[in-house]
Amino acid sequence: MSDRETWTSRVGFILAAVGSAVGLGNIWSFPFQTASNGGAAFLVVYLCAVFLLGFPVMLGEFVIGRRSERNAVEAFRSLGFGEWSVVGGLAVVSSFVTLAFYSVVGGWVLSYIVGSVTGGYLGDAGAYFGAVSAGPIAVGAHAAFMALTIGIVALGVTDGIERATKLMVPAIFVLMGGLAVWVSTFEGAAAGYAYYLSPDVGVIADNIAGIVPPAVGQAFFTLSLGFGVMIAYSSYLGRDDSLPADGSAIVVVNTLVALIAGFVVFPVLFAIEGSVPDSGGAGTAFTALAGAFSQIPGGQLIGLGFFVVLLFAALSSSISLLEVPTAFVADRTGYDRTATAVGLGAFVALAGVPTALDTGILGWYNDIVFELLLPLAVLSLSLFVGWVADDQLAVELNLGSSFGSGFSTVWLWWIRIVIPVAIGGTLLLGIQSLLVKAGILAAPIVLG
Ligand code: PHE
């Protein structure tokens, strides 16, 4: 495939991957999941999951992508294991379902940018959320967000994705860093830091089943793993790049953004509300923060900065979600990329409409991704890399890497044993939780 695009530079690849990883997951859901799952206790489990489970799986996606130079589905066939293409197919389905509701939340962010300019949410934060989160406004904003996503993907890998992320990722850092410094001057900020940063081991021990699966799910989601994104992005990569070094950079930067988001959110919540909201529901982040912004001097400006960051983060992730099916269809059929991105994007936008009409349906899309599709995809990916693919993948990991072959040996065994056990357990708990929510199981059987 000589006409296939490649990243113009290593930094371009890292920024695009960081752009995919840094998203609503880091800034919107991470601080609020942390808040409602015991604060620092959740943080500790989450960090372990990111480094011990997420990082090795990311390298797994990288070797598949770079070795095959194909999109997530065709990669398996090109490596000689056509029957495993179904794993790539699962990844494509997961990106579709995720993008369908992710873009609805992206639309909420657009409405909150408007609200920061007009002051719309200043009076009654709850009412504003009610008005923009479900119904015609939500559908319109969702369509607008999808149009932005489609526009960038249609421009292509280097002109669209690489250029957009080169602008957005540094902007996210500067704006978030500035906000974190500003809110540190608030009275009451210290109580926020204390809740965020002092782990209570008792909390973890008491509620393993409640903390571990969401922390593991969040770790994979935030690193964009299990969706074929990292397979697709690394397929545009050269052989002289060090995958472990690039992977470490991506994981560290992504984690930093989530941590900084906590340094913005916790001081704001404690300074204004005096505590954290106890439910981490979809709307909490928006209502709690908008409520807080409306009481801070200059809050409208902080709000604007915050929601603009959130928009950049969401867009640089949604483009990666659309890139997966676009790369698949365009590689496979030879159709023009622009037409493919528009056609598929329109289809995803339609699939998202129900979630823009009803936040309950949005919750279901979210749960199906987190509790079923994502762990299933990661489990099958790691079984493939560890047990099915031959040595070519471990060899691929060493190309361009200065980490040594000892590293790839440990990595391979880690993928063979530790990851499947950890993800298999998470998947079982996830399925159980879905069955309980659907009313098929009356109560949890394991670790209830
Ligand atoms: N990692 C993104 C986030 O944290 C979401 C995402 C998941 C993007 C999977 C692409 C693929 O918001």
PDB file of N, CA, C and O in Angstrom, residues 71-140:
ATOM      1  N   ASN A  71      -5.696  -1.345   8.965  1.00  0.00           N
ATOM      2  CA  ASN A  71      -6.694  -0.933   9.953  1.00  0.00           C
ATOM      3  C   ASN A  71      -7.017  -2.101  10.883  1.00  0.00           C
ATOM      4  O   ASN A  71      -6.597  -3.236  10.656  1.00  0.00           O
ATOM      5  N   ALA A  72      -7.835  -1.807  11.902  1.00  0.00           N
ATOM      6  CA  ALA A  72      -8.054  -2.779  12.971  1.00  0.00           C
ATOM      7  C   ALA A  72      -8.610  -4.121  12.492  1.00  0.00           C
ATOM      8  O   ALA A  72      -8.333  -5.150  13.093  1.00  0.00           O
ATOM      9  N   VAL A  73      -9.394  -4.132  11.418  1.00  0.00           N
ATOM     10  CA  VAL A  73      -9.987  -5.400  10.992  1.00  0.00           C
ATOM     11  C   VAL A  73      -9.036  -6.184  10.098  1.00  0.00           C
ATOM     12  O   VAL A  73      -8.785  -7.380  10.299  1.00  0.00           O
ATOM     13  N   GLU A  74      -8.473  -5.503   9.126  1.00  0.00           N
ATOM     14  CA  GLU A  74      -7.641  -6.190   8.152  1.00  0.00           C
ATOM     15  C   GLU A  74      -6.297  -6.588   8.737  1.00  0.00           C
ATOM     16  O   GLU A  74      -5.624  -7.453   8.199  1.00  0.00           O
ATOM     17  N   ALA A  75      -5.920  -5.938   9.851  1.00  0.00           N
ATOM     18  CA  ALA A  75      -4.637  -6.231  10.474  1.00  0.00           C
ATOM     19  C   ALA A  75      -4.505  -7.728  10.733  1.00  0.00           C
ATOM     20  O   ALA A  75      -3.474  -8.327  10.427  1.00  0.00           O
ATOM     21  N   PHE A  76      -5.570  -8.336  11.250  1.00  0.00           N
ATOM     22  CA  PHE A  76      -5.473  -9.743  11.649  1.00  0.00           C
ATOM     23  C   PHE A  76      -5.240 -10.637  10.435  1.00  0.00           C
ATOM     24  O   PHE A  76      -4.430 -11.551  10.459  1.00  0.00           O
ATOM     25  N   ARG A  77      -5.956 -10.335   9.356  1.00  0.00           N
ATOM     26  CA  ARG A  77      -5.799 -11.142   8.145  1.00  0.00           C
ATOM     27  C   ARG A  77      -4.388 -10.976   7.610  1.00  0.00           C
ATOM     28  O   ARG A  77      -3.718 -11.945   7.266  1.00  0.00           O
ATOM     29  N   SER A  78      -3.919  -9.734   7.615  1.00  0.00           N
ATOM     30  CA  SER A  78      -2.609  -9.501   7.022  1.00  0.00           C
ATOM     31  C   SER A  78      -1.501 -10.155   7.852  1.00  0.00           C
ATOM     32  O   SER A  78      -0.441 -10.484   7.336  1.00  0.00           O
ATOM     33  N   LEU A  79      -1.756 -10.384   9.147  1.00  0.00           N
ATOM     34  CA  LEU A  79      -0.756 -11.086   9.959  1.00  0.00           C
ATOM     35  C   LEU A  79      -0.870 -12.599   9.773  1.00  0.00           C
ATOM     36  O   LEU A  79      -0.078 -13.353  10.320  1.00  0.00           O
ATOM     37  N   GLY A  80      -1.890 -13.027   9.047  1.00  0.00           N
ATOM     38  CA  GLY A  80      -2.036 -14.458   8.786  1.00  0.00           C
ATOM     39  C   GLY A  80      -3.086 -15.146   9.653  1.00  0.00           C
ATOM     40  O   GLY A  80      -3.106 -16.369   9.757  1.00  0.00           O
ATOM     41  N   PHE A  81      -3.932 -14.337  10.325  1.00  0.00           N
ATOM     42  CA  PHE A  81      -4.941 -14.939  11.203  1.00  0.00           C
ATOM     43  C   PHE A  81      -6.319 -14.362  10.895  1.00  0.00           C
ATOM     44  O   PHE A  81      -6.937 -13.682  11.720  1.00  0.00           O
ATOM     45  N   GLY A  82      -6.760 -14.633   9.673  1.00  0.00           N
ATOM     46  CA  GLY A  82      -8.001 -14.038   9.179  1.00  0.00           C
ATOM     47  C   GLY A  82      -9.190 -14.260  10.090  1.00  0.00           C
ATOM     48  O   GLY A  82     -10.032 -13.368  10.255  1.00  0.00           O
ATOM     49  N   GLU A  83      -9.224 -15.426  10.732  1.00  0.00           N
ATOM     50  CA  GLU A  83     -10.427 -15.705  11.544  1.00  0.00           C
ATOM     51  C   GLU A  83     -10.513 -14.792  12.778  1.00  0.00           C
ATOM     52  O   GLU A  83     -11.592 -14.607  13.349  1.00  0.00           O
ATOM     53  N   TRP A  84      -9.381 -14.179  13.151  1.00  0.00           N
ATOM     54  CA  TRP A  84      -9.407 -13.250  14.289  1.00  0.00           C
ATOM     55  C   TRP A  84      -9.882 -11.855  13.893  1.00  0.00           C
ATOM     56  O   TRP A  84      -9.973 -10.970  14.743  1.00  0.00           O
ATOM     57  N   SER A  85     -10.193 -11.669  12.608  1.00  0.00           N
ATOM     58  CA  SER A  85     -10.708 -10.357  12.189  1.00  0.00           C
ATOM     59  C   SER A  85     -11.945  -9.965  12.970  1.00  0.00           C
ATOM     60  O   SER A  85     -12.266  -8.780  13.095  1.00  0.00           O
ATOM     61  N   VAL A  86     -12.634 -10.962  13.502  1.00  0.00           N
ATOM     62  CA  VAL A  86     -13.839 -10.672  14.269  1.00  0.00           C
ATOM     63  C   VAL A  86     -13.509  -9.786  15.485  1.00  0.00           C
ATOM     64  O   VAL A  86     -14.324  -8.952  15.902  1.00  0.00           O
ATOM     65  N   VAL A  87     -12.271  -9.922  16.003  1.00  0.00           N
ATOM     66  CA  VAL A  87     -11.870  -9.054  17.119  1.00  0.00           C
ATOM     67  C   VAL A  87     -11.806  -7.604  16.649  1.00  0.00           C
ATOM     68  O   VAL A  87     -12.271  -6.673  17.315  1.00  0.00           O
ATOM     69  N   GLY A  88     -11.256  -7.429  15.445  1.00  0.00           N
ATOM     70  CA  GLY A  88     -11.220  -6.083  14.873  1.00  0.00           C
ATOM     71  C   GLY A  88     -12.631  -5.584  14.604  1.00  0.00           C
ATOM     72  O   GLY A  88     -12.936  -4.407  14.802  1.00  0.00           O
ATOM     73  N   GLY A  89     -13.501  -6.499  14.155  1.00  0.00           N
ATOM     74  CA  GLY A  89     -14.896  -6.130  13.904  1.00  0.00           C
ATOM     75  C   GLY A  89     -15.558  -5.650  15.186  1.00  0.00           C
ATOM     76  O   GLY A  89     -16.293  -4.648  15.198  1.00  0.00           O
ATOM     77  N   LEU A  90     -15.254  -6.336  16.280  1.00  0.00           N
ATOM     78  CA  LEU A  90     -15.796  -5.929  17.577  1.00  0.00           C
ATOM     79  C   LEU A  90     -15.330  -4.516  17.934  1.00  0.00           C
ATOM     80  O   LEU A  90     -16.093  -3.680  18.440  1.00  0.00           O
ATOM     81  N   ALA A  91     -14.047  -4.261  17.620  1.00  0.00           N
ATOM     82  CA  ALA A  91     -13.502  -2.923  17.900  1.00  0.00           C
ATOM     83  C   ALA A  91     -14.245  -1.864  17.084  1.00  0.00           C
ATOM     84  O   ALA A  91     -14.568  -0.781  17.587  1.00  0.00           O
ATOM     85  N   VAL A  92     -14.552  -2.190  15.822  1.00  0.00           N
ATOM     86  CA  VAL A  92     -15.256  -1.223  14.984  1.00  0.00           C
ATOM     87  C   VAL A  92     -16.659  -0.969  15.544  1.00  0.00           C
ATOM     88  O   VAL A  92     -17.109   0.184  15.643  1.00  0.00           O
ATOM     89  N   VAL A  93     -17.333  -2.047  15.944  1.00  0.00           N
ATOM     90  CA  VAL A  93     -18.667  -1.875  16.538  1.00  0.00           C
ATOM     91  C   VAL A  93     -18.577  -1.017  17.800  1.00  0.00           C
ATOM     92  O   VAL A  93     -19.378  -0.102  18.024  1.00  0.00           O
ATOM     93  N   SER A  94     -17.567  -1.306  18.647  1.00  0.00           N
ATOM     94  CA  SER A  94     -17.428  -0.509  19.877  1.00  0.00           C
ATOM     95  C   SER A  94     -17.197   0.961  19.551  1.00  0.00           C
ATOM     96  O   SER A  94     -17.739   1.839  20.229  1.00  0.00           O
ATOM     97  N   SER A  95     -16.396   1.242  18.515  1.00  0.00           N
ATOM     98  CA  SER A  95     -16.170   2.670  18.215  1.00  0.00           C
ATOM     99  C   SER A  95     -17.456   3.324  17.740  1.00  0.00           C
ATOM    100  O   SER A  95     -17.731   4.469  18.087  1.00  0.00           O
ATOM    101  N   PHE A  96     -18.240   2.581  16.968  1.00  0.00           N
ATOM    102  CA  PHE A  96     -19.524   3.120  16.511  1.00  0.00           C
ATOM    103  C   PHE A  96     -20.433   3.466  17.688  1.00  0.00           C
ATOM    104  O   PHE A  96     -20.945   4.586  17.782  1.00  0.00           O
ATOM    105  N   VAL A  97     -20.630   2.489  18.563  1.00  0.00           N
ATOM    106  CA  VAL A  97     -21.559   2.706  19.678  1.00  0.00           C
ATOM    107  C   VAL A  97     -21.044   3.832  20.573  1.00  0.00           C
ATOM    108  O   VAL A  97     -21.800   4.700  21.025  1.00  0.00           O
ATOM    109  N   THR A  98     -19.721   3.829  20.798  1.00  0.00           N
ATOM    110  CA  THR A  98     -19.163   4.858  21.672  1.00  0.00           C
ATOM    111  C   THR A  98     -19.333   6.244  21.059  1.00  0.00           C
ATOM    112  O   THR A  98     -19.784   7.182  21.712  1.00  0.00           O
ATOM    113  N   LEU A  99     -18.999   6.342  19.771  1.00  0.00           N
ATOM    114  CA  LEU A  99     -19.095   7.660  19.139  1.00  0.00           C
ATOM    115  C   LEU A  99     -20.537   8.165  19.156  1.00  0.00           C
ATOM    116  O   LEU A  99     -20.788   9.364  19.315  1.00  0.00           O
ATOM    117  N   ALA A 100     -21.489   7.239  19.022  1.00  0.00           N
ATOM    118  CA  ALA A 100     -22.891   7.651  18.990  1.00  0.00           C
ATOM    119  C   ALA A 100     -23.279   8.423  20.262  1.00  0.00           C
ATOM    120  O   ALA A 100     -23.978   9.431  20.186  1.00  0.00           O
ATOM    121  N   PHE A 101     -22.811   7.975  21.436  1.00  0.00           N
ATOM    122  CA  PHE A 101     -23.194   8.738  22.636  1.00  0.00           C
ATOM    123  C   PHE A 101     -22.136   9.760  23.050  1.00  0.00           C
ATOM    124  O   PHE A 101     -22.443  10.787  23.646  1.00  0.00           O
ATOM    125  N   TYR A 102     -20.874   9.478  22.695  1.00  0.00           N
ATOM    126  CA  TYR A 102     -19.793  10.411  23.025  1.00  0.00           C
ATOM    127  C   TYR A 102     -20.070  11.769  22.380  1.00  0.00           C
ATOM    128  O   TYR A 102     -19.857  12.823  22.971  1.00  0.00           O
ATOM    129  N   SER A 103     -20.600  11.713  21.140  1.00  0.00           N
ATOM    130  CA  SER A 103     -20.859  12.964  20.419  1.00  0.00           C
ATOM    131  C   SER A 103     -22.062  13.701  21.008  1.00  0.00           C
ATOM    132  O   SER A 103     -22.182  14.913  20.834  1.00  0.00           O
ATOM    133  N   VAL A 104     -22.929  12.974  21.698  1.00  0.00           N
ATOM    134  CA  VAL A 104     -24.036  13.665  22.362  1.00  0.00           C
ATOM    135  C   VAL A 104     -23.485  14.467  23.548  1.00  0.00           C
ATOM    136  O   VAL A 104     -23.834  15.636  23.750  1.00  0.00           O
ATOM    137  N   VAL A 105     -22.577  13.846  24.299  1.00  0.00           N
ATOM    138  CA  VAL A 105     -21.956  14.583  25.401  1.00  0.00           C
ATOM    139  C   VAL A 105     -21.108  15.730  24.832  1.00  0.00           C
ATOM    140  O   VAL A 105     -21.074  16.829  25.386  1.00  0.00           O
ATOM    141  N   GLY A 106     -20.460  15.478  23.687  1.00  0.00           N
ATOM    142  CA  GLY A 106     -19.743  16.553  23.004  1.00  0.00           C
ATOM    143  C   GLY A 106     -20.681  17.713  22.697  1.00  0.00           C
ATOM    144  O   GLY A 106     -20.319  18.888  22.813  1.00  0.00           O
ATOM    145  N   GLY A 107     -21.912  17.384  22.301  1.00  0.00           N
ATOM    146  CA  GLY A 107     -22.916  18.414  22.040  1.00  0.00           C
ATOM    147  C   GLY A 107     -23.274  19.185  23.313  1.00  0.00           C
ATOM    148  O   GLY A 107     -23.430  20.412  23.285  1.00  0.00           O
ATOM    149  N   TRP A 108     -23.370  18.486  24.439  1.00  0.00           N
ATOM    150  CA  TRP A 108     -23.615  19.191  25.715  1.00  0.00           C
ATOM    151  C   TRP A 108     -22.519  20.223  25.942  1.00  0.00           C
ATOM    152  O   TRP A 108     -22.767  21.345  26.376  1.00  0.00           O
ATOM    153  N   VAL A 109     -21.269  19.800  25.645  1.00  0.00           N
ATOM    154  CA  VAL A 109     -20.140  20.713  25.869  1.00  0.00           C
ATOM    155  C   VAL A 109     -20.324  21.975  25.013  1.00  0.00           C
ATOM    156  O   VAL A 109     -20.123  23.095  25.496  1.00  0.00           O
ATOM    157  N   LEU A 110     -20.744  21.777  23.765  1.00  0.00           N
ATOM    158  CA  LEU A 110     -20.996  22.951  22.908  1.00  0.00           C
ATOM    159  C   LEU A 110     -22.039  23.857  23.563  1.00  0.00           C
ATOM    160  O   LEU A 110     -21.891  25.083  23.604  1.00  0.00           O
ATOM    161  N   SER A 111     -23.111  23.254  24.092  1.00  0.00           N
ATOM    162  CA  SER A 111     -24.152  24.069  24.726  1.00  0.00           C
ATOM    163  C   SER A 111     -23.624  24.798  25.965  1.00  0.00           C
ATOM    164  O   SER A 111     -24.076  25.891  26.283  1.00  0.00           O
ATOM    165  N   TYR A 112     -22.677  24.185  26.656  1.00  0.00           N
ATOM    166  CA  TYR A 112     -22.118  24.854  27.840  1.00  0.00           C
ATOM    167  C   TYR A 112     -21.140  25.963  27.450  1.00  0.00           C
ATOM    168  O   TYR A 112     -20.936  26.905  28.199  1.00  0.00           O
ATOM    169  N   ILE A 113     -20.541  25.841  26.265  1.00  0.00           N
ATOM    170  CA  ILE A 113     -19.715  26.961  25.790  1.00  0.00           C
ATOM    171  C   ILE A 113     -20.643  28.142  25.508  1.00  0.00           C
ATOM    172  O   ILE A 113     -20.391  29.277  25.937  1.00  0.00           O
ATOM    173  N   VAL A 114     -21.752  27.844  24.823  1.00  0.00           N
ATOM    174  CA  VAL A 114     -22.735  28.899  24.573  1.00  0.00           C
ATOM    175  C   VAL A 114     -23.232  29.476  25.903  1.00  0.00           C
ATOM    176  O   VAL A 114     -23.292  30.695  26.092  1.00  0.00           O
ATOM    177  N   GLY A 115     -23.523  28.579  26.845  1.00  0.00           N
ATOM    178  CA  GLY A 115     -24.022  29.025  28.153  1.00  0.00           C
ATOM    179  C   GLY A 115     -23.018  29.891  28.903  1.00  0.00           C
ATOM    180  O   GLY A 115     -23.397  30.772  29.678  1.00  0.00           O
ATOM    181  N   SER A 116     -21.716  29.630  28.688  1.00  0.00           N
ATOM    182  CA  SER A 116     -20.702  30.452  29.368  1.00  0.00           C
ATOM    183  C   SER A 116     -20.673  31.848  28.778  1.00  0.00           C
ATOM    184  O   SER A 116     -20.389  32.825  29.466  1.00  0.00           O
ATOM    185  N   VAL A 117     -20.947  31.929  27.478  1.00  0.00           N
ATOM    186  CA  VAL A 117     -20.935  33.238  26.832  1.00  0.00           C
ATOM    187  C   VAL A 117     -22.204  34.014  27.197  1.00  0.00           C
ATOM    188  O   VAL A 117     -22.150  35.183  27.586  1.00  0.00           O
ATOM    189  N   THR A 118     -23.342  33.347  27.129  1.00  0.00           N
ATOM    190  CA  THR A 118     -24.608  34.056  27.378  1.00  0.00           C
ATOM    191  C   THR A 118     -24.935  34.151  28.866  1.00  0.00           C
ATOM    192  O   THR A 118     -25.834  34.887  29.260  1.00  0.00           O
ATOM    193  N   GLY A 119     -24.248  33.364  29.693  1.00  0.00           N
ATOM    194  CA  GLY A 119     -24.604  33.321  31.107  1.00  0.00           C
ATOM    195  C   GLY A 119     -25.815  32.430  31.357  1.00  0.00           C
ATOM    196  O   GLY A 119     -26.418  32.465  32.427  1.00  0.00           O
ATOM    197  N   GLY A 120     -26.146  31.605  30.379  1.00  0.00           N
ATOM    198  CA  GLY A 120     -27.359  30.784  30.434  1.00  0.00           C
ATOM    199  C   GLY A 120     -27.473  29.882  31.654  1.00  0.00           C
ATOM    200  O   GLY A 120     -28.560  29.673  32.168  1.00  0.00           O
ATOM    201  N   TYR A 121     -26.351  29.330  32.129  1.00  0.00           N
ATOM    202  CA  TYR A 121     -26.454  28.392  33.255  1.00  0.00           C
ATOM    203  C   TYR A 121     -26.248  29.052  34.610  1.00  0.00           C
ATOM    204  O   TYR A 121     -26.223  28.389  35.636  1.00  0.00           O
ATOM    205  N   LEU A 122     -26.080  30.375  34.594  1.00  0.00           N
ATOM    206  CA  LEU A 122     -25.742  31.043  35.854  1.00  0.00           C
ATOM    207  C   LEU A 122     -26.890  31.014  36.857  1.00  0.00           C
ATOM    208  O   LEU A 122     -26.686  30.851  38.051  1.00  0.00           O
ATOM    209  N   GLY A 123     -28.109  31.166  36.377  1.00  0.00           N
ATOM    210  CA  GLY A 123     -29.225  31.224  37.315  1.00  0.00           C
ATOM    211  C   GLY A 123     -29.522  29.881  37.950  1.00  0.00           C
ATOM    212  O   GLY A 123     -29.402  29.703  39.159  1.00  0.00           O
ATOM    213  N   ASP A 124     -29.873  28.917  37.127  1.00  0.00           N
ATOM    214  CA  ASP A 124     -30.286  27.625  37.656  1.00  0.00           C
ATOM    215  C   ASP A 124     -29.573  26.534  36.868  1.00  0.00           C
ATOM    216  O   ASP A 124     -29.981  26.153  35.772  1.00  0.00           O
ATOM    217  N   ALA A 125     -28.479  26.020  37.487  1.00  0.00           N
ATOM    218  CA  ALA A 125     -27.622  25.081  36.758  1.00  0.00           C
ATOM    219  C   ALA A 125     -28.382  23.801  36.407  1.00  0.00           C
ATOM    220  O   ALA A 125     -28.196  23.238  35.329  1.00  0.00           O
ATOM    221  N   GLY A 126     -29.248  23.361  37.304  1.00  0.00           N
ATOM    222  CA  GLY A 126     -29.981  22.116  37.057  1.00  0.00           C
ATOM    223  C   GLY A 126     -30.935  22.271  35.882  1.00  0.00           C
ATOM    224  O   GLY A 126     -31.034  21.392  35.018  1.00  0.00           O
ATOM    225  N   ALA A 127     -31.639  23.401  35.849  1.00  0.00           N
ATOM    226  CA  ALA A 127     -32.608  23.618  34.775  1.00  0.00           C
ATOM    227  C   ALA A 127     -31.892  23.707  33.430  1.00  0.00           C
ATOM    228  O   ALA A 127     -32.382  23.195  32.418  1.00  0.00           O
ATOM    229  N   TYR A 128     -30.728  24.348  33.439  1.00  0.00           N
ATOM    230  CA  TYR A 128     -29.991  24.463  32.173  1.00  0.00           C
ATOM    231  C   TYR A 128     -29.593  23.086  31.663  1.00  0.00           C
ATOM    232  O   TYR A 128     -29.768  22.763  30.489  1.00  0.00           O
ATOM    233  N   PHE A 129     -29.103  22.262  32.575  1.00  0.00           N
ATOM    234  CA  PHE A 129     -28.717  20.915  32.149  1.00  0.00           C
ATOM    235  C   PHE A 129     -29.932  20.165  31.585  1.00  0.00           C
ATOM    236  O   PHE A 129     -29.852  19.519  30.545  1.00  0.00           O
ATOM    237  N   GLY A 130     -31.057  20.291  32.276  1.00  0.00           N
ATOM    238  CA  GLY A 130     -32.276  19.633  31.806  1.00  0.00           C
ATOM    239  C   GLY A 130     -32.633  20.080  30.391  1.00  0.00           C
ATOM    240  O   GLY A 130     -33.019  19.274  29.547  1.00  0.00           O
ATOM    241  N   ALA A 131     -32.456  21.376  30.135  1.00  0.00           N
ATOM    242  CA  ALA A 131     -32.873  21.900  28.837  1.00  0.00           C
ATOM    243  C   ALA A 131     -31.945  21.469  27.702  1.00  0.00           C
ATOM    244  O   ALA A 131     -32.403  21.252  26.578  1.00  0.00           O
ATOM    245  N   VAL A 132     -30.646  21.343  28.004  1.00  0.00           N
ATOM    246  CA  VAL A 132     -29.730  21.059  26.891  1.00  0.00           C
ATOM    247  C   VAL A 132     -29.338  19.584  26.770  1.00  0.00           C
ATOM    248  O   VAL A 132     -28.766  19.176  25.766  1.00  0.00           O
ATOM    249  N   SER A 133     -29.654  18.772  27.789  1.00  0.00           N
ATOM    250  CA  SER A 133     -29.104  17.408  27.765  1.00  0.00           C
ATOM    251  C   SER A 133     -29.966  16.421  27.000  1.00  0.00           C
ATOM    252  O   SER A 133     -29.474  15.387  26.551  1.00  0.00           O
ATOM    253  N   ALA A 134     -31.242  16.683  26.872  1.00  0.00           N
ATOM    254  CA  ALA A 134     -32.103  15.752  26.135  1.00  0.00           C
ATOM    255  C   ALA A 134     -33.175  16.551  25.429  1.00  0.00           C
ATOM    256  O   ALA A 134     -33.738  17.475  26.009  1.00  0.00           O
ATOM    257  N   GLY A 135     -33.446  16.204  24.172  1.00  0.00           N
ATOM    258  CA  GLY A 135     -34.471  16.935  23.426  1.00  0.00           C
ATOM    259  C   GLY A 135     -33.879  17.603  22.203  1.00  0.00           C
ATOM    260  O   GLY A 135     -32.733  17.318  21.819  1.00  0.00           O
ATOM    261  N   PRO A 136     -34.647  18.487  21.594  1.00  0.00           N
ATOM    262  CA  PRO A 136     -34.216  19.081  20.315  1.00  0.00           C
ATOM    263  C   PRO A 136     -32.873  19.805  20.392  1.00  0.00           C
ATOM    264  O   PRO A 136     -32.049  19.697  19.467  1.00  0.00           O
ATOM    265  N   ILE A 137     -32.613  20.517  21.498  1.00  0.00           N
ATOM    266  CA  ILE A 137     -31.323  21.226  21.579  1.00  0.00           C
ATOM    267  C   ILE A 137     -30.177  20.219  21.587  1.00  0.00           C
ATOM    268  O   ILE A 137     -29.151  20.393  20.915  1.00  0.00           O
ATOM    269  N   ALA A 138     -30.381  19.135  22.339  1.00  0.00           N
ATOM    270  CA  ALA A 138     -29.330  18.119  22.412  1.00  0.00           C
ATOM    271  C   ALA A 138     -29.110  17.477  21.047  1.00  0.00           C
ATOM    272  O   ALA A 138     -27.964  17.209  20.652  1.00  0.00           O
ATOM    273  N   VAL A 139     -30.185  17.243  20.307  1.00  0.00           N
ATOM    274  CA  VAL A 139     -30.037  16.638  18.975  1.00  0.00           C
ATOM    275  C   VAL A 139     -29.264  17.586  18.051  1.00  0.00           C
ATOM    276  O   VAL A 139     -28.332  17.179  17.349  1.00  0.00           O
ATOM    277  N   GLY A 140     -29.618  18.868  18.087  1.00  0.00           N
ATOM    278  CA  GLY A 140     -28.939  19.845  17.231  1.00  0.00           C
ATOM    279  C   GLY A 140     -27.462  19.946  17.585  1.00  0.00           C
ATOM    280  O   GLY A 140     -26.585  19.955  16.701  1.00  0.00           O
TER     281      GLY A 140
END
